[in-house]
mmCIF file with all atom_site columns, C-alpha atoms in Angstrom:
data_model
loop_
_atom_site.group_PDB
_atom_site.id
_atom_site.type_symbol
_atom_site.label_atom_id
_atom_site.label_alt_id
_atom_site.label_comp_id
_atom_site.label_asym_id
_atom_site.label_entity_id
_atom_site.label_seq_id
_atom_site.pdbx_PDB_ins_code
_atom_site.Cartn_x
_atom_site.Cartn_y
_atom_site.Cartn_z
_atom_site.occupancy
_atom_site.B_iso_or_equiv
_atom_site.pdbx_formal_charge
_atom_site.auth_seq_id
_atom_site.auth_comp_id
_atom_site.auth_asym_id
_atom_site.auth_atom_id
_atom_site.pdbx_PDB_model_num
ATOM 1   C CA . UNK A 1 1   ? 0.000   0.000   0.000   1.00 0.00 ? 8   UNK A CA 1
ATOM 2   C CA . UNK A 1 2   ? 1.751   3.131   -1.229  1.00 0.00 ? 9   UNK A CA 1
ATOM 3   C CA . UNK A 1 3   ? 4.892   1.367   -2.442  1.00 0.00 ? 10  UNK A CA 1
ATOM 4   C CA . UNK A 1 4   ? 4.376   2.471   -6.044  1.00 0.00 ? 11  UNK A CA 1
ATOM 5   C CA . UNK A 1 5   ? 2.543   -0.341  -7.838  1.00 0.00 ? 12  UNK A CA 1
ATOM 6   C CA . UNK A 1 6   ? 0.024   1.991   -9.490  1.00 0.00 ? 13  UNK A CA 1
ATOM 7   C CA . UNK A 1 7   ? 2.827   4.184   -10.826 1.00 0.00 ? 14  UNK A CA 1
ATOM 8   C CA . UNK A 1 8   ? 5.662   1.758   -11.526 1.00 0.00 ? 15  UNK A CA 1
ATOM 9   C CA . UNK A 1 9   ? 3.418   -1.090  -12.743 1.00 0.00 ? 16  UNK A CA 1
ATOM 10  C CA . UNK A 1 10  ? 2.107   0.705   -15.851 1.00 0.00 ? 17  UNK A CA 1
ATOM 11  C CA . UNK A 1 11  ? 5.587   2.030   -16.625 1.00 0.00 ? 18  UNK A CA 1
ATOM 12  C CA . UNK A 1 12  ? 7.029   -1.481  -16.365 1.00 0.00 ? 19  UNK A CA 1
ATOM 13  C CA . UNK A 1 13  ? 4.279   -2.823  -18.631 1.00 0.00 ? 20  UNK A CA 1
ATOM 14  C CA . UNK A 1 14  ? 5.013   -0.065  -21.143 1.00 0.00 ? 21  UNK A CA 1
ATOM 15  C CA . UNK A 1 15  ? 8.748   -0.875  -21.107 1.00 0.00 ? 22  UNK A CA 1
ATOM 16  C CA . UNK A 1 16  ? 7.979   -4.568  -21.663 1.00 0.00 ? 23  UNK A CA 1
ATOM 17  C CA . UNK A 1 17  ? 5.207   -3.991  -24.203 1.00 0.00 ? 24  UNK A CA 1
ATOM 18  C CA . UNK A 1 18  ? 2.840   -6.045  -22.049 1.00 0.00 ? 25  UNK A CA 1
ATOM 19  C CA . UNK A 1 19  ? -0.667  -5.245  -20.796 1.00 0.00 ? 26  UNK A CA 1
ATOM 20  C CA . UNK A 1 20  ? -1.066  -3.892  -17.264 1.00 0.00 ? 27  UNK A CA 1
ATOM 21  C CA . UNK A 1 21  ? -3.775  -4.909  -14.838 1.00 0.00 ? 28  UNK A CA 1
ATOM 22  C CA . UNK A 1 22  ? -4.400  -3.962  -11.223 1.00 0.00 ? 29  UNK A CA 1
ATOM 23  C CA . UNK A 1 23  ? -6.340  -6.459  -9.097  1.00 0.00 ? 30  UNK A CA 1
ATOM 24  C CA . UNK A 1 24  ? -8.000  -3.650  -7.110  1.00 0.00 ? 31  UNK A CA 1
ATOM 25  C CA . UNK A 1 25  ? -9.296  -2.009  -10.298 1.00 0.00 ? 32  UNK A CA 1
ATOM 26  C CA . UNK A 1 26  ? -10.481 -5.367  -11.625 1.00 0.00 ? 33  UNK A CA 1
ATOM 27  C CA . UNK A 1 27  ? -12.349 -6.086  -8.384  1.00 0.00 ? 34  UNK A CA 1
ATOM 28  C CA . UNK A 1 28  ? -14.081 -2.703  -8.596  1.00 0.00 ? 35  UNK A CA 1
ATOM 29  C CA . UNK A 1 29  ? -14.961 -3.215  -12.269 1.00 0.00 ? 36  UNK A CA 1
ATOM 30  C CA . UNK A 1 30  ? -16.443 -6.653  -11.597 1.00 0.00 ? 37  UNK A CA 1
ATOM 31  C CA . UNK A 1 31  ? -18.350 -5.528  -8.500  1.00 0.00 ? 38  UNK A CA 1
ATOM 32  C CA . UNK A 1 32  ? -19.524 -2.218  -9.931  1.00 0.00 ? 39  UNK A CA 1
ATOM 33  C CA . UNK A 1 33  ? -18.620 -0.520  -6.634  1.00 0.00 ? 40  UNK A CA 1
ATOM 34  C CA . UNK A 1 34  ? -15.445 0.763   -5.001  1.00 0.00 ? 41  UNK A CA 1
ATOM 35  C CA . UNK A 1 35  ? -13.331 -1.135  -2.494  1.00 0.00 ? 42  UNK A CA 1
ATOM 36  C CA . UNK A 1 36  ? -14.451 0.897   0.555   1.00 0.00 ? 43  UNK A CA 1
ATOM 37  C CA . UNK A 1 37  ? -18.051 -0.116  -0.264  1.00 0.00 ? 44  UNK A CA 1
ATOM 38  C CA . UNK A 1 38  ? -17.035 -3.788  -0.460  1.00 0.00 ? 45  UNK A CA 1
ATOM 39  C CA . UNK A 1 39  ? -15.312 -3.502  2.931   1.00 0.00 ? 46  UNK A CA 1
ATOM 40  C CA . UNK A 1 40  ? -18.376 -1.801  4.417   1.00 0.00 ? 47  UNK A CA 1
ATOM 41  C CA . UNK A 1 41  ? -20.838 -4.382  3.130   1.00 0.00 ? 48  UNK A CA 1
ATOM 42  C CA . UNK A 1 42  ? -18.827 -7.626  2.954   1.00 0.00 ? 49  UNK A CA 1
ATOM 43  C CA . UNK A 1 43  ? -16.010 -6.904  5.386   1.00 0.00 ? 50  UNK A CA 1
ATOM 44  C CA . UNK A 1 44  ? -12.375 -7.646  4.789   1.00 0.00 ? 51  UNK A CA 1
ATOM 45  C CA . UNK A 1 45  ? -13.121 -11.376 4.377   1.00 0.00 ? 52  UNK A CA 1
ATOM 46  C CA . UNK A 1 46  ? -15.480 -10.664 1.456   1.00 0.00 ? 53  UNK A CA 1
ATOM 47  C CA . UNK A 1 47  ? -12.927 -8.419  -0.175  1.00 0.00 ? 54  UNK A CA 1
ATOM 48  C CA . UNK A 1 48  ? -10.147 -11.015 0.261   1.00 0.00 ? 55  UNK A CA 1
ATOM 49  C CA . UNK A 1 49  ? -12.370 -13.677 -1.345  1.00 0.00 ? 56  UNK A CA 1
ATOM 50  C CA . UNK A 1 50  ? -12.917 -11.406 -4.358  1.00 0.00 ? 57  UNK A CA 1
ATOM 51  C CA . UNK A 1 51  ? -9.203  -10.631 -4.469  1.00 0.00 ? 58  UNK A CA 1
ATOM 52  C CA . UNK A 1 52  ? -8.289  -14.334 -4.596  1.00 0.00 ? 59  UNK A CA 1
ATOM 53  C CA . UNK A 1 53  ? -10.815 -14.958 -7.377  1.00 0.00 ? 60  UNK A CA 1
ATOM 54  C CA . UNK A 1 54  ? -9.378  -12.123 -9.464  1.00 0.00 ? 61  UNK A CA 1
ATOM 55  C CA . UNK A 1 55  ? -5.816  -13.326 -8.871  1.00 0.00 ? 62  UNK A CA 1
ATOM 56  C CA . UNK A 1 56  ? -6.784  -16.821 -10.026 1.00 0.00 ? 63  UNK A CA 1
ATOM 57  C CA . UNK A 1 57  ? -8.181  -15.489 -13.320 1.00 0.00 ? 64  UNK A CA 1
ATOM 58  C CA . UNK A 1 58  ? -5.696  -12.697 -14.037 1.00 0.00 ? 65  UNK A CA 1
ATOM 59  C CA . UNK A 1 59  ? -2.554  -14.677 -13.192 1.00 0.00 ? 66  UNK A CA 1
ATOM 60  C CA . UNK A 1 60  ? -3.464  -17.193 -15.895 1.00 0.00 ? 67  UNK A CA 1
ATOM 61  C CA . UNK A 1 61  ? -2.982  -14.517 -18.581 1.00 0.00 ? 68  UNK A CA 1
ATOM 62  C CA . UNK A 1 62  ? 0.464   -14.197 -20.097 1.00 0.00 ? 69  UNK A CA 1
ATOM 63  C CA . UNK A 1 63  ? 2.338   -12.003 -20.587 1.00 0.00 ? 70  UNK A CA 1
ATOM 64  C CA . UNK A 1 64  ? 0.998   -9.456  -18.131 1.00 0.00 ? 71  UNK A CA 1
ATOM 65  C CA . UNK A 1 65  ? 2.176   -7.046  -15.472 1.00 0.00 ? 72  UNK A CA 1
ATOM 66  C CA . UNK A 1 66  ? -0.246  -7.616  -12.615 1.00 0.00 ? 73  UNK A CA 1
ATOM 67  C CA . UNK A 1 67  ? -0.269  -5.230  -9.666  1.00 0.00 ? 74  UNK A CA 1
ATOM 68  C CA . UNK A 1 68  ? -1.843  -6.699  -6.565  1.00 0.00 ? 75  UNK A CA 1
ATOM 69  C CA . UNK A 1 69  ? -3.244  -5.143  -3.436  1.00 0.00 ? 76  UNK A CA 1
ATOM 70  C CA . UNK A 1 70  ? -0.870  -5.351  -0.486  1.00 0.00 ? 77  UNK A CA 1
ATOM 71  C CA . UNK A 1 71  ? -3.007  -7.806  1.468   1.00 0.00 ? 78  UNK A CA 1
ATOM 72  C CA . UNK A 1 72  ? -3.208  -10.388 -1.295  1.00 0.00 ? 79  UNK A CA 1
ATOM 73  C CA . UNK A 1 73  ? -0.045  -11.941 0.127   1.00 0.00 ? 80  UNK A CA 1
ATOM 74  C CA . UNK A 1 74  ? -1.823  -13.001 3.325   1.00 0.00 ? 81  UNK A CA 1
ATOM 75  C CA . UNK A 1 75  ? -3.475  -16.095 1.830   1.00 0.00 ? 82  UNK A CA 1
ATOM 76  C CA . UNK A 1 76  ? -1.319  -19.198 1.391   1.00 0.00 ? 83  UNK A CA 1
ATOM 77  C CA . UNK A 1 77  ? -3.130  -20.063 -1.844  1.00 0.00 ? 84  UNK A CA 1
ATOM 78  C CA . UNK A 1 78  ? -2.399  -16.602 -3.276  1.00 0.00 ? 85  UNK A CA 1
ATOM 79  C CA . UNK A 1 79  ? 1.302   -16.842 -2.443  1.00 0.00 ? 86  UNK A CA 1
ATOM 80  C CA . UNK A 1 80  ? 1.457   -20.267 -4.083  1.00 0.00 ? 87  UNK A CA 1
ATOM 81  C CA . UNK A 1 81  ? -0.326  -19.005 -7.200  1.00 0.00 ? 88  UNK A CA 1
ATOM 82  C CA . UNK A 1 82  ? 1.967   -15.986 -7.485  1.00 0.00 ? 89  UNK A CA 1
ATOM 83  C CA . UNK A 1 83  ? 5.091   -18.148 -7.276  1.00 0.00 ? 90  UNK A CA 1
ATOM 84  C CA . UNK A 1 84  ? 3.788   -20.752 -9.723  1.00 0.00 ? 91  UNK A CA 1
ATOM 85  C CA . UNK A 1 85  ? 2.457   -18.388 -12.367 1.00 0.00 ? 92  UNK A CA 1
ATOM 86  C CA . UNK A 1 86  ? 4.817   -15.468 -12.457 1.00 0.00 ? 93  UNK A CA 1
ATOM 87  C CA . UNK A 1 87  ? 7.871   -13.595 -11.420 1.00 0.00 ? 94  UNK A CA 1
ATOM 88  C CA . UNK A 1 88  ? 7.064   -11.812 -8.173  1.00 0.00 ? 95  UNK A CA 1
ATOM 89  C CA . UNK A 1 89  ? 8.358   -8.282  -7.760  1.00 0.00 ? 96  UNK A CA 1
ATOM 90  C CA . UNK A 1 90  ? 8.142   -6.820  -4.268  1.00 0.00 ? 97  UNK A CA 1
ATOM 91  C CA . UNK A 1 91  ? 8.049   -3.034  -4.270  1.00 0.00 ? 98  UNK A CA 1
ATOM 92  C CA . UNK A 1 92  ? 9.035   -1.879  -0.822  1.00 0.00 ? 99  UNK A CA 1
ATOM 93  C CA . UNK A 1 93  ? 9.337   1.499   0.852   1.00 0.00 ? 100 UNK A CA 1
ATOM 94  C CA . UNK A 1 94  ? 10.097  2.849   4.292   1.00 0.00 ? 101 UNK A CA 1
ATOM 95  C CA . UNK A 1 95  ? 7.372   3.507   6.822   1.00 0.00 ? 102 UNK A CA 1
ATOM 96  C CA . UNK A 1 96  ? 7.808   7.275   6.364   1.00 0.00 ? 103 UNK A CA 1
ATOM 97  C CA . UNK A 1 97  ? 7.446   7.008   2.588   1.00 0.00 ? 104 UNK A CA 1
ATOM 98  C CA . UNK A 1 98  ? 4.347   4.822   2.857   1.00 0.00 ? 105 UNK A CA 1
ATOM 99  C CA . UNK A 1 99  ? 2.813   7.211   5.357   1.00 0.00 ? 106 UNK A CA 1
ATOM 100 C CA . UNK A 1 100 ? 3.565   10.195  3.127   1.00 0.00 ? 107 UNK A CA 1
ATOM 101 C CA . UNK A 1 101 ? 2.160   8.513   0.007   1.00 0.00 ? 108 UNK A CA 1
ATOM 102 C CA . UNK A 1 102 ? -1.073  7.382   1.679   1.00 0.00 ? 109 UNK A CA 1
ATOM 103 C CA . UNK A 1 103 ? -1.689  10.350  4.004   1.00 0.00 ? 110 UNK A CA 1
ATOM 104 C CA . UNK A 1 104 ? -4.395  12.028  1.906   1.00 0.00 ? 111 UNK A CA 1
ATOM 105 C CA . UNK A 1 105 ? -6.000  8.901   0.469   1.00 0.00 ? 112 UNK A CA 1
ATOM 106 C CA . UNK A 1 106 ? -9.427  8.313   2.022   1.00 0.00 ? 113 UNK A CA 1
ATOM 107 C CA . UNK A 1 107 ? -10.098 5.203   -0.092  1.00 0.00 ? 114 UNK A CA 1
ATOM 108 C CA . UNK A 1 108 ? -7.931  2.866   1.966   1.00 0.00 ? 115 UNK A CA 1
ATOM 109 C CA . UNK A 1 109 ? -10.236 1.058   4.411   1.00 0.00 ? 116 UNK A CA 1
ATOM 110 C CA . UNK A 1 110 ? -7.435  -0.450  6.478   1.00 0.00 ? 117 UNK A CA 1
ATOM 111 C CA . UNK A 1 111 ? -6.038  3.014   7.267   1.00 0.00 ? 118 UNK A CA 1
ATOM 112 C CA . UNK A 1 112 ? -9.279  4.633   8.409   1.00 0.00 ? 119 UNK A CA 1
ATOM 113 C CA . UNK A 1 113 ? -9.541  5.552   12.088  1.00 0.00 ? 120 UNK A CA 1
ATOM 114 C CA . UNK A 1 114 ? -6.732  5.392   14.588  1.00 0.00 ? 121 UNK A CA 1
ATOM 115 C CA . UNK A 1 115 ? -3.092  6.240   14.026  1.00 0.00 ? 122 UNK A CA 1
ATOM 116 C CA . UNK A 1 116 ? -2.069  5.656   10.379  1.00 0.00 ? 123 UNK A CA 1
ATOM 117 C CA . UNK A 1 117 ? 1.620   5.250   11.325  1.00 0.00 ? 124 UNK A CA 1
ATOM 118 C CA . UNK A 1 118 ? 0.789   2.455   13.753  1.00 0.00 ? 125 UNK A CA 1
ATOM 119 C CA . UNK A 1 119 ? -1.525  0.813   11.225  1.00 0.00 ? 126 UNK A CA 1
ATOM 120 C CA . UNK A 1 120 ? 1.058   0.887   8.436   1.00 0.00 ? 127 UNK A CA 1
ATOM 121 C CA . UNK A 1 121 ? 3.752   -0.371  10.814  1.00 0.00 ? 128 UNK A CA 1
ATOM 122 C CA . UNK A 1 122 ? 1.526   -3.318  11.801  1.00 0.00 ? 129 UNK A CA 1
ATOM 123 C CA . UNK A 1 123 ? 0.676   -4.096  8.158   1.00 0.00 ? 130 UNK A CA 1
ATOM 124 C CA . UNK A 1 124 ? 4.373   -4.002  7.245   1.00 0.00 ? 131 UNK A CA 1
ATOM 125 C CA . UNK A 1 125 ? 5.284   -6.312  10.129  1.00 0.00 ? 132 UNK A CA 1
ATOM 126 C CA . UNK A 1 126 ? 2.801   -8.899  8.891   1.00 0.00 ? 133 UNK A CA 1
ATOM 127 C CA . UNK A 1 127 ? 3.196   -8.534  5.144   1.00 0.00 ? 134 UNK A CA 1
ATOM 128 C CA . UNK A 1 128 ? 6.883   -7.746  4.519   1.00 0.00 ? 135 UNK A CA 1
ATOM 129 C CA . UNK A 1 129 ? 8.182   -11.188 5.571   1.00 0.00 ? 136 UNK A CA 1
ATOM 130 C CA . UNK A 1 130 ? 5.600   -12.867 3.333   1.00 0.00 ? 137 UNK A CA 1
ATOM 131 C CA . UNK A 1 131 ? 6.577   -10.720 0.348   1.00 0.00 ? 138 UNK A CA 1
ATOM 132 C CA . UNK A 1 132 ? 10.253  -11.292 1.025   1.00 0.00 ? 139 UNK A CA 1
ATOM 133 C CA . UNK A 1 133 ? 9.636   -15.047 1.075   1.00 0.00 ? 140 UNK A CA 1
ATOM 134 C CA . UNK A 1 134 ? 7.962   -15.156 -2.354  1.00 0.00 ? 141 UNK A CA 1
ATOM 135 C CA . UNK A 1 135 ? 9.727   -12.309 -4.163  1.00 0.00 ? 142 UNK A CA 1
ATOM 136 C CA . UNK A 1 136 ? 12.012  -13.082 -7.065  1.00 0.00 ? 143 UNK A CA 1
ATOM 137 C CA . UNK A 1 137 ? 12.985  -9.400  -7.249  1.00 0.00 ? 144 UNK A CA 1
ATOM 138 C CA . UNK A 1 138 ? 12.832  -6.708  -4.569  1.00 0.00 ? 145 UNK A CA 1
ATOM 139 C CA . UNK A 1 139 ? 12.864  -3.019  -5.447  1.00 0.00 ? 146 UNK A CA 1
ATOM 140 C CA . UNK A 1 140 ? 13.093  -0.259  -2.859  1.00 0.00 ? 147 UNK A CA 1
ATOM 141 C CA . UNK A 1 141 ? 11.014  2.613   -4.223  1.00 0.00 ? 148 UNK A CA 1
ATOM 142 C CA . UNK A 1 142 ? 11.894  5.376   -1.752  1.00 0.00 ? 149 UNK A CA 1
ATOM 143 C CA . UNK A 1 143 ? 12.797  8.629   -3.499  1.00 0.00 ? 150 UNK A CA 1
ATOM 144 C CA . UNK A 1 144 ? 13.255  6.784   -6.798  1.00 0.00 ? 151 UNK A CA 1
ATOM 145 C CA . UNK A 1 145 ? 12.133  8.092   -10.108 1.00 0.00 ? 152 UNK A CA 1
ATOM 146 C CA . UNK A 1 146 ? 9.403   5.647   -11.164 1.00 0.00 ? 153 UNK A CA 1
ATOM 147 C CA . UNK A 1 147 ? 10.554  5.452   -14.791 1.00 0.00 ? 154 UNK A CA 1
ATOM 148 C CA . UNK A 1 148 ? 14.124  4.668   -13.742 1.00 0.00 ? 155 UNK A CA 1
ATOM 149 C CA . UNK A 1 149 ? 12.821  2.025   -11.316 1.00 0.00 ? 156 UNK A CA 1
ATOM 150 C CA . UNK A 1 150 ? 10.786  0.457   -14.146 1.00 0.00 ? 157 UNK A CA 1
ATOM 151 C CA . UNK A 1 151 ? 13.824  0.366   -16.444 1.00 0.00 ? 158 UNK A CA 1
ATOM 152 C CA . UNK A 1 152 ? 15.940  -1.255  -13.740 1.00 0.00 ? 159 UNK A CA 1
ATOM 153 C CA . UNK A 1 153 ? 13.203  -3.841  -13.200 1.00 0.00 ? 160 UNK A CA 1
ATOM 154 C CA . UNK A 1 154 ? 13.226  -4.654  -16.920 1.00 0.00 ? 161 UNK A CA 1
ATOM 155 C CA . UNK A 1 155 ? 16.941  -5.457  -16.647 1.00 0.00 ? 162 UNK A CA 1
ATOM 156 C CA . UNK A 1 156 ? 16.367  -7.683  -13.605 1.00 0.00 ? 163 UNK A CA 1
ATOM 157 C CA . UNK A 1 157 ? 13.400  -9.385  -15.296 1.00 0.00 ? 164 UNK A CA 1
ATOM 158 C CA . UNK A 1 158 ? 15.451  -10.181 -18.382 1.00 0.00 ? 165 UNK A CA 1
ATOM 159 C CA . UNK A 1 159 ? 17.723  -12.305 -16.203 1.00 0.00 ? 166 UNK A CA 1
ATOM 160 C CA . UNK A 1 160 ? 14.718  -14.254 -14.857 1.00 0.00 ? 167 UNK A CA 1
ATOM 161 C CA . UNK A 1 161 ? 13.052  -14.587 -18.266 1.00 0.00 ? 168 UNK A CA 1
ATOM 162 C CA . UNK A 1 162 ? 16.227  -15.864 -19.947 1.00 0.00 ? 169 UNK A CA 1
ATOM 163 C CA . UNK A 1 163 ? 17.176  -18.196 -17.111 1.00 0.00 ? 170 UNK A CA 1
#
């Protein structure tokens, strides 16, 4: 959440000449409502179910740059699918960068109410080890120009694609 997937993902897809898809956008398109509405009506469990369904379908398409919501990593089945069907890129950022990038966004249900710094810290503590465990490539996005980050990722991907 806030690591740069919505910015770097399309740039990476452009560099590769591949389509770009974002699981959050796909969920909203299929549901006809936004993610905060899904959380309000179905709770986080309902959203996670939808997220897993979209990952199952979208990860079968090749080639594709697929940006996933940060919490998708929580389900064992999702981690397995990501490893089996693609090259996993973990975009990471410091707590301060994530806080700065998400500070004005009111469409993030998991950050509503309470102290955003504490919430992001807790999410990072849970999710970062899971991403690190499945990632083929890790890219720190702090203070990086997104286009340069995308170009560097293309170079790293070429090693994985040729190997």
